[in-house]
Amino acid sequence: CVIWGESKFGDNGICHHEKTHDEAKNICANYGGRLCTKTELENDCTSGSGCSHDSDLIWSSTPGTEKAYVVCGKGTGDSLTPCTE
């Protein structure tokens, strides 16, 4: 992976949990980043990035048909679950 993934933000390394797609997108944007794509998540680009999110559903920036895709944990590829916002 040629991206930098992060889960802790700010000077205090604040972890964010259970955010909506828009909240997650805005948190990343506020720190000069973006949500990872579905492919980046499937390729484990974010595994081990902090806050114990490896077993959580993670929002991606990949658009779906009126849905946003999330990848469970490390992104095994078989665990894609379409979710509505």
PDB file of C-alpha atoms in Angstrom:
ATOM      1  CA  CYS A   1       0.000   0.000   0.000  1.00  0.00           C
ATOM      2  CA  VAL A   2       1.211   3.463  -0.821  1.00  0.00           C
ATOM      3  CA  ILE A   3      -1.236   5.280   1.452  1.00  0.00           C
ATOM      4  CA  TRP A   4      -0.920   6.430   5.020  1.00  0.00           C
ATOM      5  CA  GLY A   5      -3.745   5.222   7.263  1.00  0.00           C
ATOM      6  CA  GLU A   6      -4.481   6.657  10.684  1.00  0.00           C
ATOM      7  CA  SER A   7      -7.105   6.114  13.351  1.00  0.00           C
ATOM      8  CA  LYS A   8      -5.830   8.490  16.040  1.00  0.00           C
ATOM      9  CA  PHE A   9      -6.162  12.216  15.389  1.00  0.00           C
ATOM     10  CA  GLY A  10      -4.982  15.452  16.952  1.00  0.00           C
ATOM     11  CA  ASP A  11      -2.305  16.200  19.513  1.00  0.00           C
ATOM     12  CA  ASN A  12      -3.937  13.858  22.034  1.00  0.00           C
ATOM     13  CA  GLY A  13      -4.363  10.947  19.611  1.00  0.00           C
ATOM     14  CA  ILE A  14      -8.148  10.900  19.917  1.00  0.00           C
ATOM     15  CA  CYS A  15      -9.880   7.738  18.704  1.00  0.00           C
ATOM     16  CA  HIS A  16     -13.245   8.074  16.998  1.00  0.00           C
ATOM     17  CA  HIS A  17     -15.764   5.251  17.243  1.00  0.00           C
ATOM     18  CA  GLU A  18     -19.247   4.594  15.846  1.00  0.00           C
ATOM     19  CA  LYS A  19     -19.387   7.582  13.503  1.00  0.00           C
ATOM     20  CA  THR A  20     -21.715   8.027  10.550  1.00  0.00           C
ATOM     21  CA  HIS A  21     -20.271   8.071   7.036  1.00  0.00           C
ATOM     22  CA  ASP A  22     -20.489  11.882   6.915  1.00  0.00           C
ATOM     23  CA  GLU A  23     -18.902  12.245  10.363  1.00  0.00           C
ATOM     24  CA  ALA A  24     -16.023   9.928   9.403  1.00  0.00           C
ATOM     25  CA  LYS A  25     -15.506  11.740   6.092  1.00  0.00           C
ATOM     26  CA  ASN A  26     -15.431  15.119   7.886  1.00  0.00           C
ATOM     27  CA  ILE A  27     -13.003  13.915  10.571  1.00  0.00           C
ATOM     28  CA  CYS A  28     -10.580  12.792   7.853  1.00  0.00           C
ATOM     29  CA  ALA A  29     -11.033  16.034   5.899  1.00  0.00           C
ATOM     30  CA  ASN A  30     -10.421  18.148   9.019  1.00  0.00           C
ATOM     31  CA  TYR A  31      -6.976  16.550   9.285  1.00  0.00           C
ATOM     32  CA  GLY A  32      -6.163  16.845   5.574  1.00  0.00           C
ATOM     33  CA  GLY A  33      -7.067  13.265   4.697  1.00  0.00           C
ATOM     34  CA  ARG A  34      -9.842  11.214   3.158  1.00  0.00           C
ATOM     35  CA  LEU A  35     -11.605   7.942   3.775  1.00  0.00           C
ATOM     36  CA  CYS A  36      -9.789   4.982   2.255  1.00  0.00           C
ATOM     37  CA  THR A  37     -11.240   3.328  -0.818  1.00  0.00           C
ATOM     38  CA  LYS A  38     -12.850  -0.105  -0.754  1.00  0.00           C
ATOM     39  CA  THR A  39      -9.768  -1.509  -2.526  1.00  0.00           C
ATOM     40  CA  GLU A  40      -7.355   0.031  -0.016  1.00  0.00           C
ATOM     41  CA  LEU A  41      -9.345  -1.527   2.831  1.00  0.00           C
ATOM     42  CA  GLU A  42      -9.503  -4.914   1.091  1.00  0.00           C
ATOM     43  CA  ASN A  43      -5.701  -4.784   0.683  1.00  0.00           C
ATOM     44  CA  ASP A  44      -5.222  -4.278   4.456  1.00  0.00           C
ATOM     45  CA  CYS A  45      -3.781  -0.776   4.002  1.00  0.00           C
ATOM     46  CA  THR A  46      -5.321   0.287   7.322  1.00  0.00           C
ATOM     47  CA  SER A  47      -4.758  -2.784   9.480  1.00  0.00           C
ATOM     48  CA  GLY A  48      -2.968  -2.023  12.725  1.00  0.00           C
ATOM     49  CA  SER A  49      -3.449   1.749  12.352  1.00  0.00           C
ATOM     50  CA  GLY A  50      -4.694   2.160  15.913  1.00  0.00           C
ATOM     51  CA  CYS A  51      -7.778   2.397  18.112  1.00  0.00           C
ATOM     52  CA  SER A  52      -8.463  -1.365  17.847  1.00  0.00           C
ATOM     53  CA  HIS A  53     -10.538  -0.959  14.674  1.00  0.00           C
ATOM     54  CA  ASP A  54      -9.163  -4.123  13.004  1.00  0.00           C
ATOM     55  CA  SER A  55     -12.341  -6.005  13.906  1.00  0.00           C
ATOM     56  CA  ASP A  56     -14.755  -3.096  13.286  1.00  0.00           C
ATOM     57  CA  LEU A  57     -16.746  -2.116  10.240  1.00  0.00           C
ATOM     58  CA  ILE A  58     -14.851   0.692   8.499  1.00  0.00           C
ATOM     59  CA  TRP A  59     -16.365   3.315   6.181  1.00  0.00           C
ATOM     60  CA  SER A  60     -14.851   3.716   2.735  1.00  0.00           C
ATOM     61  CA  SER A  61     -14.967   6.509   0.168  1.00  0.00           C
ATOM     62  CA  THR A  62     -16.064   4.121  -2.590  1.00  0.00           C
ATOM     63  CA  PRO A  63     -19.545   5.080  -3.753  1.00  0.00           C
ATOM     64  CA  GLY A  64     -22.215   2.453  -4.206  1.00  0.00           C
ATOM     65  CA  THR A  65     -25.716   2.628  -5.543  1.00  0.00           C
ATOM     66  CA  GLU A  66     -27.282   4.788  -2.835  1.00  0.00           C
ATOM     67  CA  LYS A  67     -25.124   2.892  -0.330  1.00  0.00           C
ATOM     68  CA  ALA A  68     -21.687   3.259   1.171  1.00  0.00           C
ATOM     69  CA  TYR A  69     -19.546   0.150   1.490  1.00  0.00           C
ATOM     70  CA  VAL A  70     -17.834  -0.823   4.683  1.00  0.00           C
ATOM     71  CA  VAL A  71     -15.227  -3.496   5.209  1.00  0.00           C
ATOM     72  CA  CYS A  72     -15.102  -5.578   8.352  1.00  0.00           C
ATOM     73  CA  GLY A  73     -11.812  -5.324  10.166  1.00  0.00           C
ATOM     74  CA  LYS A  74      -8.727  -6.073   8.122  1.00  0.00           C
ATOM     75  CA  GLY A  75     -10.608  -6.330   4.847  1.00  0.00           C
ATOM     76  CA  THR A  76     -10.630  -9.993   3.907  1.00  0.00           C
ATOM     77  CA  GLY A  77     -12.536  -9.183   0.737  1.00  0.00           C
ATOM     78  CA  ASP A  78     -15.294 -11.658   1.547  1.00  0.00           C
ATOM     79  CA  SER A  79     -16.710  -9.515   4.331  1.00  0.00           C
ATOM     80  CA  LEU A  80     -18.031  -6.569   2.321  1.00  0.00           C
ATOM     81  CA  THR A  81     -21.374  -5.459   3.620  1.00  0.00           C
ATOM     82  CA  PRO A  82     -23.412  -2.753   1.877  1.00  0.00           C
ATOM     83  CA  CYS A  83     -24.903  -0.420   4.465  1.00  0.00           C
ATOM     84  CA  THR A  84     -27.137   2.581   4.127  1.00  0.00           C
ATOM     85  CA  GLU A  85     -26.192   5.788   5.887  1.00  0.00           C
TER      86      GLU A  85
END
